Structures are given as structure tokens and as C-alpha cells.
CSV table of N, CA and C and ligand atoms in Angstrom, one decimal:
chain,number,residue,atom,x,y,z
A,216,MET,N,31.2,17.5,18.4
A,216,MET,CA,31.4,17.1,17.3
A,216,MET,C,30.2,16.5,16.4
A,217,PRO,N,29.7,17.0,15.2
A,217,PRO,CA,28.7,16.6,14.4
A,217,PRO,C,28.9,15.1,13.9
A,218,SER,N,27.9,14.5,13.7
A,218,SER,CA,28.1,13.2,13.2
A,218,SER,C,28.2,13.5,11.7
A,219,ILE,N,28.6,12.2,11.2
A,219,ILE,CA,28.9,12.3,9.5
A,219,ILE,C,27.6,12.8,8.9
A,220,PHE,N,26.3,12.2,9.4
A,220,PHE,CA,25.2,12.4,8.8
A,220,PHE,C,24.7,14.0,9.0
A,221,THR,N,25.0,14.4,9.8
A,221,THR,CA,24.9,16.0,10.1
A,221,THR,C,25.6,16.8,9.2
A,222,LYS,N,26.9,16.3,8.9
A,222,LYS,CA,27.9,17.0,8.0
A,222,LYS,C,27.2,16.9,6.7
A,223,ILE,N,26.7,15.8,6.3
A,223,ILE,CA,25.9,15.5,5.0
A,223,ILE,C,24.8,16.4,4.9
A,224,ALA,N,23.8,16.6,5.8
A,224,ALA,CA,22.6,17.2,5.7
A,224,ALA,C,23.0,18.8,5.6
A,225,ASN,N,24.1,19.1,6.2
A,225,ASN,CA,24.6,20.6,6.3
A,225,ASN,C,25.5,20.8,4.9
A,226,GLY,N,25.7,20.0,4.1
A,226,GLY,CA,26.5,20.0,2.8
A,226,GLY,C,28.0,19.9,3.1
A,227,ASP,N,28.3,20.0,4.3
A,227,ASP,CA,29.8,20.0,4.5
A,227,ASP,C,30.5,18.6,3.8
A,228,ILE,N,29.6,17.6,3.8
A,228,ILE,CA,30.3,16.3,3.2
A,228,ILE,C,29.2,16.1,1.9
A,229,PRO,N,29.7,15.7,0.8
A,229,PRO,CA,28.9,15.5,-0.3
A,229,PRO,C,28.2,14.4,-0.2
A,230,SER,N,26.9,14.3,-0.8
A,230,SER,CA,26.2,13.0,-0.8
A,230,SER,C,25.2,13.0,-2.3
A,231,TYR,N,24.6,12.0,-2.5
A,231,TYR,CA,23.8,11.8,-3.5
A,231,TYR,C,22.4,12.1,-3.1
A,232,LYS,N,21.9,13.2,-2.9
A,232,LYS,CA,20.6,13.7,-2.5
A,232,LYS,C,19.5,13.3,-3.2
A,233,ILE,N,18.5,12.8,-2.7
A,233,ILE,CA,17.1,12.3,-3.0
A,233,ILE,C,16.1,13.5,-2.7
A,234,ALA,N,16.0,13.8,-1.6
A,234,ALA,CA,15.2,15.0,-1.2
A,234,ALA,C,15.5,15.3,0.4
A,235,GLU,N,14.7,16.6,0.6
A,235,GLU,CA,15.2,17.5,1.7
A,235,GLU,C,14.0,18.3,1.9
A,236,SER,N,13.5,18.1,3.4
A,236,SER,CA,12.8,19.3,4.0
A,236,SER,C,13.5,19.9,5.2
A,237,GLU,N,12.7,20.9,5.7
A,237,GLU,CA,13.3,21.5,6.7
A,237,GLU,C,13.8,20.8,7.9
A,238,LYS,N,13.3,19.7,8.1
A,238,LYS,CA,13.6,18.5,9.2
A,238,LYS,C,14.3,17.3,8.8
A,239,TYR,N,14.1,16.9,7.6
A,239,TYR,CA,14.6,15.6,7.2
A,239,TYR,C,15.4,15.8,5.8
A,240,TYR,N,16.2,14.6,5.6
A,240,TYR,CA,17.1,14.6,4.4
A,240,TYR,C,17.4,13.2,4.0
A,241,ALA,N,17.1,12.8,2.7
A,241,ALA,CA,17.3,11.7,2.2
A,241,ALA,C,18.3,11.7,1.2
A,242,PHE,N,19.3,10.5,1.1
A,242,PHE,CA,20.3,10.3,0.3
A,242,PHE,C,20.8,9.0,0.2
A,243,LEU,N,21.4,8.8,-1.2
A,243,LEU,CA,21.9,7.2,-1.3
A,243,LEU,C,22.9,6.8,-0.3
A,244,ASP,N,22.8,5.4,0.4
A,244,ASP,CA,23.7,4.9,0.9
A,244,ASP,C,25.0,4.7,0.0
A,245,ILE,N,26.0,4.8,0.5
A,245,ILE,CA,27.3,5.0,-0.2
A,245,ILE,C,27.7,3.5,-0.5
A,246,ASN,N,27.3,2.6,0.4
A,246,ASN,CA,27.6,1.0,0.3
A,246,ASN,C,26.4,0.4,0.0
A,247,PRO,N,25.5,0.5,-1.0
A,247,PRO,CA,24.2,-0.1,-1.2
A,247,PRO,C,24.3,-1.6,-1.1
A,248,VAL,N,23.1,-2.0,-0.6
A,248,VAL,CA,23.0,-3.4,-0.7
A,248,VAL,C,21.9,-3.8,-1.8
A,249,ALA,N,21.3,-2.7,-2.4
A,249,ALA,CA,20.6,-2.8,-3.4
A,249,ALA,C,20.5,-1.7,-4.3
A,250,LYS,N,20.3,-1.5,-5.5
A,250,LYS,CA,20.3,-0.2,-6.3
A,250,LYS,C,19.1,0.6,-5.9
A,251,GLY,N,19.5,1.8,-5.5
A,251,GLY,CA,18.3,2.6,-5.1
A,251,GLY,C,18.3,2.6,-3.3
A,252,HIS,N,19.2,2.1,-2.8
A,252,HIS,CA,19.3,2.0,-1.0
A,252,HIS,C,19.3,3.2,-0.8
A,253,THR,N,18.5,3.7,0.1
A,253,THR,CA,18.4,5.2,0.3
A,253,THR,C,18.3,5.3,2.0
A,254,LEU,N,19.0,6.3,2.6
A,254,LEU,CA,19.0,6.4,4.1
A,254,LEU,C,18.2,7.9,4.1
A,255,VAL,N,17.1,8.0,5.2
A,255,VAL,CA,16.6,9.0,5.4
A,255,VAL,C,16.7,9.3,7.1
A,256,ILE,N,17.1,10.9,7.2
A,256,ILE,CA,17.6,11.0,8.6
A,256,ILE,C,16.9,12.4,9.2
A,257,PRO,N,16.5,12.1,10.4
A,257,PRO,CA,16.1,13.7,10.8
A,257,PRO,C,17.4,14.6,10.9
A,258,LYS,N,17.3,15.8,10.6
A,258,LYS,CA,18.4,16.7,10.8
A,258,LYS,C,18.7,16.7,12.4
A,259,MET,N,17.8,16.7,13.2
A,259,MET,CA,18.1,16.6,14.7
A,259,MET,C,18.9,15.6,15.0
A,260,GLU,N,20.1,15.8,15.5
A,260,GLU,CA,21.0,14.7,15.9
A,260,GLU,C,20.7,14.0,17.1
A,261,VAL,N,20.0,12.9,16.8
A,261,VAL,CA,19.7,11.9,18.0
A,261,VAL,C,20.4,10.5,17.7
A,262,ASP,N,21.1,9.9,18.4
A,262,ASP,CA,21.5,8.4,18.1
A,262,ASP,C,20.6,7.4,17.8
A,263,ASP,N,19.8,7.1,18.8
A,263,ASP,CA,18.8,6.2,18.8
A,263,ASP,C,17.7,6.4,18.3
A,264,ILE,N,16.9,5.8,17.1
A,264,ILE,CA,15.8,6.3,16.7
A,264,ILE,C,14.6,6.3,17.4
A,265,PHE,N,14.8,5.6,18.5
A,265,PHE,CA,13.5,5.4,19.3
A,265,PHE,C,13.9,6.5,20.5
A,266,GLU,N,14.7,7.1,20.6
A,266,GLU,CA,14.9,8.1,21.5
A,266,GLU,C,14.5,9.5,21.1
A,267,LEU,N,14.1,9.6,19.6
A,267,LEU,CA,13.3,10.7,19.1
A,267,LEU,C,12.2,11.1,19.7
A,268,ASP,N,11.9,12.4,19.8
A,268,ASP,CA,10.2,12.9,20.4
A,268,ASP,C,9.3,12.2,19.1
A,269,ASP,N,8.1,12.1,19.6
A,269,ASP,CA,6.9,11.4,18.9
A,269,ASP,C,7.0,12.0,17.6
A,270,GLU,N,6.9,13.5,17.6
A,270,GLU,CA,6.6,14.3,16.3
A,270,GLU,C,7.6,14.1,15.3
A,271,THR,N,8.8,14.0,15.9
A,271,THR,CA,10.1,13.9,14.8
A,271,THR,C,10.2,12.4,14.3
A,272,LEU,N,9.8,11.4,15.2
A,272,LEU,CA,9.8,10.0,14.6
A,272,LEU,C,8.7,9.8,13.8
A,273,MET,N,7.5,10.4,14.0
A,273,MET,CA,6.3,10.4,13.0
A,273,MET,C,6.7,11.1,11.7
A,274,GLY,N,7.4,12.4,11.7
A,274,GLY,CA,7.4,13.1,10.6
A,274,GLY,C,8.8,12.4,9.7
A,275,LEU,N,9.5,11.6,10.5
A,275,LEU,CA,10.6,10.8,9.5
A,275,LEU,C,9.8,9.8,8.9
A,276,HIS,N,9.1,9.0,9.5
A,276,HIS,CA,8.3,8.0,8.8
A,276,HIS,C,7.4,8.6,7.7
A,277,LEU,N,6.9,9.6,7.7
A,277,LEU,CA,5.8,10.4,7.0
A,277,LEU,C,6.9,10.7,5.7
A,278,PHE,N,7.9,11.3,5.9
A,278,PHE,CA,8.9,11.9,5.1
A,278,PHE,C,9.5,10.6,4.3
A,279,SER,N,9.6,9.6,4.7
A,279,SER,CA,10.2,8.3,4.1
A,279,SER,C,9.3,7.7,3.3
A,280,LYS,N,8.0,7.6,3.7
A,280,LYS,CA,7.0,7.4,2.9
A,280,LYS,C,7.0,7.8,1.4
A,281,GLY,N,7.2,9.3,1.4
A,281,GLY,CA,7.1,10.1,0.0
A,281,GLY,C,8.4,9.5,-0.7
A,282,VAL,N,9.7,9.5,-0.1
A,282,VAL,CA,10.6,9.0,-0.8
A,282,VAL,C,10.5,7.6,-1.2
A,283,ALA,N,10.2,6.7,-0.1
A,283,ALA,CA,9.8,5.2,-0.9
A,283,ALA,C,8.9,5.1,-2.0
A,284,HIS,N,7.8,6.1,-2.1
A,284,HIS,CA,7.2,6.0,-3.5
A,284,HIS,C,8.0,6.4,-4.6
A,285,ALA,N,8.9,7.3,-4.3
A,285,ALA,CA,9.6,7.8,-5.3
A,285,ALA,C,10.6,6.8,-6.0
A,286,ILE,N,11.3,5.9,-4.9
A,286,ILE,CA,12.0,5.0,-5.3
A,286,ILE,C,11.4,3.9,-6.0
A,287,LYS,N,10.2,3.7,-5.5
A,287,LYS,CA,9.5,2.3,-6.2
A,287,LYS,C,9.1,2.8,-7.6
A,288,LYS,N,8.8,4.0,-7.8
A,288,LYS,CA,8.5,4.5,-9.3
A,288,LYS,C,9.6,4.5,-10.2
A,289,THR,N,11.1,4.5,-9.4
A,289,THR,CA,12.2,4.6,-10.4
A,289,THR,C,12.9,3.2,-10.5
A,290,ILE,N,13.0,2.3,-9.3
A,290,ILE,CA,13.8,1.2,-9.3
A,290,ILE,C,12.6,0.0,-9.5
A,291,PRO,N,12.6,-0.8,-10.5
A,291,PRO,CA,11.9,-2.0,-10.5
A,291,PRO,C,11.9,-3.1,-9.4
A,292,CYS,N,10.8,-3.1,-8.7
A,292,CYS,CA,11.1,-4.0,-7.4
A,292,CYS,C,9.7,-4.3,-6.9
A,293,LEU,N,9.7,-5.4,-6.1
A,293,LEU,CA,8.3,-5.7,-5.7
A,293,LEU,C,8.0,-4.7,-4.5
A,294,ARG,N,8.8,-4.4,-3.5
A,294,ARG,CA,8.4,-3.7,-2.6
A,294,ARG,C,9.5,-2.6,-2.1
A,295,ILE,N,9.3,-1.7,-1.3
A,295,ILE,CA,10.6,-0.8,-0.6
A,295,ILE,C,10.6,-1.5,0.8
A,296,GLY,N,11.7,-2.3,1.0
A,296,GLY,CA,11.8,-2.8,2.5
A,296,GLY,C,12.3,-1.8,3.2
A,297,THR,N,12.0,-1.7,4.7
A,297,THR,CA,12.6,-0.8,5.3
A,297,THR,C,13.1,-1.4,6.6
A,298,THR,N,14.3,-0.8,7.0
A,298,THR,CA,15.0,-1.3,8.4
A,298,THR,C,15.8,-0.3,9.0
A,299,VAL,N,15.9,-0.6,10.4
A,299,VAL,CA,16.6,0.4,11.2
A,299,VAL,C,17.7,-0.4,11.8
A,300,ILE,N,19.1,-0.1,11.6
A,300,ILE,CA,20.0,-0.9,12.2
A,300,ILE,C,20.8,0.1,13.3
A,301,GLY,N,21.6,0.9,12.8
A,301,GLY,CA,22.3,2.0,13.5
A,301,GLY,C,23.4,1.5,14.3
A,302,LEU,N,23.9,0.6,14.1
A,302,LEU,CA,25.3,0.0,14.6
A,302,LEU,C,26.5,0.9,14.0
A,303,GLU,N,26.4,1.4,13.0
A,303,GLU,CA,27.8,2.0,12.3
A,303,GLU,C,27.6,3.5,12.5
A,304,VAL,N,26.6,4.0,12.2
A,304,VAL,CA,26.3,5.7,12.4
A,304,VAL,C,25.7,6.1,13.4
A,305,PRO,N,26.0,6.6,14.5
A,305,PRO,CA,25.2,7.2,15.7
A,305,PRO,C,24.5,8.3,15.4
A,306,HIS,N,23.7,8.3,14.5
A,306,HIS,CA,22.4,9.3,13.9
A,306,HIS,C,21.4,8.6,13.3
A,307,ALA,N,20.2,8.8,14.0
A,307,ALA,CA,19.0,8.0,13.6
A,307,ALA,C,18.9,7.9,12.2
A,308,HIS,N,18.6,7.0,11.5
A,308,HIS,CA,18.3,6.8,10.3
A,308,HIS,C,17.4,5.4,9.8
A,309,ILE,N,16.6,5.6,8.7
A,309,ILE,CA,16.0,4.6,8.2
A,309,ILE,C,16.5,4.1,6.9
A,310,HIS,N,16.6,2.9,6.5
A,310,HIS,CA,17.2,2.5,5.3
A,310,HIS,C,15.9,2.1,4.6
A,311,LEU,N,16.0,2.7,3.4
A,311,LEU,CA,14.8,2.2,2.3
A,311,LEU,C,15.4,1.5,1.4
A,312,ILE,N,15.0,0.2,1.2
A,312,ILE,CA,15.9,-0.6,0.2
A,312,ILE,C,14.9,-1.3,-0.8
A,313,PRO,N,15.0,-1.1,-2.1
A,313,PRO,CA,14.2,-1.7,-3.2
A,313,PRO,C,14.6,-3.4,-2.9
A,314,ILE,N,13.4,-4.0,-3.1
A,314,ILE,CA,13.6,-5.6,-2.7
A,314,ILE,C,12.7,-6.5,-3.6
A,315,ASN,N,13.1,-7.6,-4.2
A,315,ASN,CA,12.3,-8.4,-4.7
A,315,ASN,C,12.2,-9.9,-4.0
A,316,GLY,N,13.1,-10.2,-3.0
A,316,GLY,CA,12.9,-10.9,-2.1
A,316,GLY,C,13.8,-10.6,-0.9
A,317,VAL,N,13.8,-11.5,0.2
A,317,VAL,CA,14.4,-11.2,1.5
A,317,VAL,C,15.8,-11.1,1.3
A,318,HIS,N,16.4,-11.9,0.3
A,318,HIS,CA,17.9,-11.9,0.1
A,318,HIS,C,18.4,-10.4,-0.2
A,319,ASP,N,17.6,-9.7,-0.7
A,319,ASP,CA,17.9,-8.2,-1.3
A,319,ASP,C,18.4,-7.3,0.0
A,320,ILE,N,17.8,-7.8,0.9
A,320,ILE,CA,18.2,-6.8,2.2
A,320,ILE,C,19.1,-7.4,3.1
A,321,ASP,N,19.9,-8.2,2.8
A,321,ASP,CA,20.9,-8.9,3.4
A,321,ASP,C,22.3,-8.2,3.4
A,322,PHE,N,22.6,-7.6,4.7
A,322,PHE,CA,23.6,-6.5,4.9
A,322,PHE,C,25.0,-7.4,5.0
A,323,LYS,N,25.0,-8.9,4.9
A,323,LYS,CA,26.4,-9.6,5.1
A,323,LYS,C,26.6,-9.8,3.7
A,324,LYS,N,25.8,-9.6,2.5
A,324,LYS,CA,26.4,-9.9,1.1
A,324,LYS,C,27.3,-8.7,0.8
A,325,PRO,N,28.2,-9.0,-0.2
A,325,PRO,CA,29.1,-7.9,-0.7
A,325,PRO,C,28.0,-6.8,-1.3
A,326,LYS,N,28.5,-5.5,-1.0
A,326,LYS,CA,27.8,-4.4,-1.2
A,326,LYS,C,28.0,-4.1,-2.8
A,327,LEU,N,27.1,-3.3,-3.3
A,327,LEU,CA,27.2,-2.8,-4.7
A,327,LEU,C,28.2,-1.8,-4.9
A,328,ASP,N,28.7,-1.7,-6.1
A,328,ASP,CA,29.8,-0.9,-6.5
A,328,ASP,C,29.2,0.0,-7.5
A,329,TYR,N,29.1,1.5,-7.3
A,329,TYR,CA,28.7,2.3,-8.7
A,329,TYR,C,29.7,3.3,-8.7
A,330,THR,N,29.9,3.7,-9.9
A,330,THR,CA,30.8,5.0,-10.2
A,330,THR,C,30.0,6.1,-9.8
A,331,LYS,N,30.7,7.3,-9.6
A,331,LYS,CA,30.0,8.4,-9.2
A,331,LYS,C,28.9,8.8,-10.1
A,332,GLU,N,29.1,8.5,-11.6
A,332,GLU,CA,28.2,9.1,-12.5
A,332,GLU,C,26.8,8.2,-12.3
A,333,GLU,N,27.1,6.9,-12.1
A,333,GLU,CA,26.0,6.0,-11.8
A,333,GLU,C,25.2,6.3,-10.4
A,334,PHE,N,26.0,6.6,-9.4
A,334,PHE,CA,25.3,7.2,-8.3
A,334,PHE,C,24.3,8.5,-8.6
A,335,GLN,N,25.1,9.3,-9.2
A,335,GLN,CA,24.4,10.6,-9.6
A,335,GLN,C,23.0,10.5,-10.3
A,336,ASP,N,23.1,9.4,-11.5
A,336,ASP,CA,22.0,9.3,-12.0
A,336,ASP,C,20.8,8.3,-11.4
A,337,ILE,N,21.2,7.6,-10.5
A,337,ILE,CA,20.2,6.9,-9.7
A,337,ILE,C,19.4,7.9,-8.9
A,338,ALA,N,20.4,8.8,-8.1
A,338,ALA,CA,19.8,9.8,-7.4
A,338,ALA,C,18.9,11.0,-8.1
A,339,ALA,N,19.4,11.4,-9.4
A,339,ALA,CA,18.7,12.2,-10.2
A,339,ALA,C,17.3,11.8,-10.7
A,340,LYS,N,17.3,10.4,-10.8
A,340,LYS,CA,16.0,9.8,-11.5
A,340,LYS,C,15.0,9.6,-10.2
A,341,ILE,N,15.3,9.2,-9.0
A,341,ILE,CA,14.6,8.9,-7.8
A,341,ILE,C,14.1,10.5,-7.6
A,342,ALA,N,15.0,11.5,-7.4
A,342,ALA,CA,14.7,12.8,-7.0
A,342,ALA,C,13.6,13.3,-7.9
A,343,ALA,N,13.8,13.0,-9.2
A,343,ALA,CA,12.8,13.6,-10.3
A,343,ALA,C,11.4,13.0,-10.0
A,344,ASN,N,11.3,11.7,-9.7
A,344,ASN,CA,10.1,11.1,-9.2
A,344,ASN,C,9.5,11.7,-7.9
A,345,TYR,N,10.5,12.2,-7.1
A,345,TYR,CA,9.8,12.5,-5.6
A,345,TYR,C,9.3,14.0,-6.0
A,346,ASN,N,9.8,14.6,-6.9
A,346,ASN,CA,9.2,15.9,-7.0
A,346,ASN,C,8.1,16.1,-8.0
A,347,SER,N,7.9,14.9,-8.6
A,347,SER,CA,6.8,14.9,-9.6
A,347,SER,C,5.5,14.7,-9.1
B,535,5GP,P1,24.0,1.6,10.4
B,535,5GP,O1,24.2,2.3,11.3
B,535,5GP,O2,22.4,1.6,9.8
B,535,5GP,O3,24.5,0.1,10.9
B,535,5GP,O4,24.9,1.6,9.0
B,535,5GP,C1,25.1,2.9,8.4
B,535,5GP,C2,24.7,3.2,7.0
B,535,5GP,O5,25.4,4.2,6.5
B,535,5GP,C3,25.6,1.9,6.3
B,535,5GP,O6,24.8,1.3,5.4
B,535,5GP,C4,26.7,2.5,5.5
B,535,5GP,O7,26.9,2.3,4.2
B,535,5GP,C5,26.2,4.2,5.4
B,535,5GP,N1,27.0,5.1,5.4
B,535,5GP,C6,28.3,5.3,6.3
B,535,5GP,N2,28.7,6.3,6.0
B,535,5GP,C7,28.3,7.1,5.1
B,535,5GP,C8,28.5,8.3,4.4
B,535,5GP,O8,29.6,8.8,4.5
B,535,5GP,N3,27.8,8.4,3.1
B,535,5GP,C9,26.7,7.7,3.1
B,535,5GP,N4,26.0,8.1,2.0
B,535,5GP,N5,26.3,6.5,3.5
B,535,5GP,C10,27.1,6.3,4.6
């Protein structure tokens, strides 16, 4: 049974896509803690990020670097915070979160609510900066 993130990367479940390569896929988190909160996954389905082979783990971080630059260009913030949690979805992923302070990366606070159009707009703007 493929993970929900494999289904997203395969296009079987819709997502607000930011960027894609042969091995990696970036898309907006559906329950963002901050505007522009993005998830980056390897297409290879492995649960624990630290069980990825070295090359895939390194590639995931390098791919995330490009995505983080695009988010930073798009969403006013001091930093792109990164975190790995992995308690909800058993498919390795990195959270990229625009932050102005440590409170912006608090997963216990209420999630932000965007309309489909707002999600599309955020994703399109980050994707345009990724491709520029
Ligand atoms: P974690 O596994 O890192 O604890 O949390 C998984 C993250 O994936 C959460 O932030 C959650 O909002 C996000 N998420 C879960 N299901 C989906 C989904 O179907 N689509 C998207 N875009 N994000 C999801």
C-alpha cells in the first residue's frame, strides 16, 4: 500500500506542487503552521529519514536547499526553519517553514486555514521563484 506522499508524488492525490525532480518532490503542507510551509520528500518510499541511503539523504537536503531559497524569496521572513518530525506520515520528509521567531515553528498552535485559491497562489509564487 503506497504512502499518502507516494500517491501525492505520483499525482494520484492532488497537491500544491512547488518543485519536482526525478528523485524528489516538494509541495505545500495542507495544515501549515506558517504561510509557505512546505514538505520535501524523496520519491523513494522510506519511513524514517535516517534510514535513507546516504546519497538520497544528501540529495534530499540539496533539493530542499533550492526550495528553501525560493520560499525565502517569496515569503517575507527571517529564516527558513527546517524540522523533521515524521510521527504522522510514515514517508521521510523535511518541513521547510518560513519563520520570524521560534514561535512560528510551533506545531501545537492552531494551523493556518487557506482557501484552495490561496494555496494555489502561494504555491505558484514559490514555484515561479524556484524556476527563475
Ligand atoms: P509529520 O509526519 O512530520 O509528523 O507530519 C506530517 C505533515 O504532513 C503534517 O504537517 C501534515 O499537515 C502534513 N500532511 C498530512 N497529510 C497530508 C496530505 O495529504 N497533503 C499534504 N499536503 N500534507 C499532508
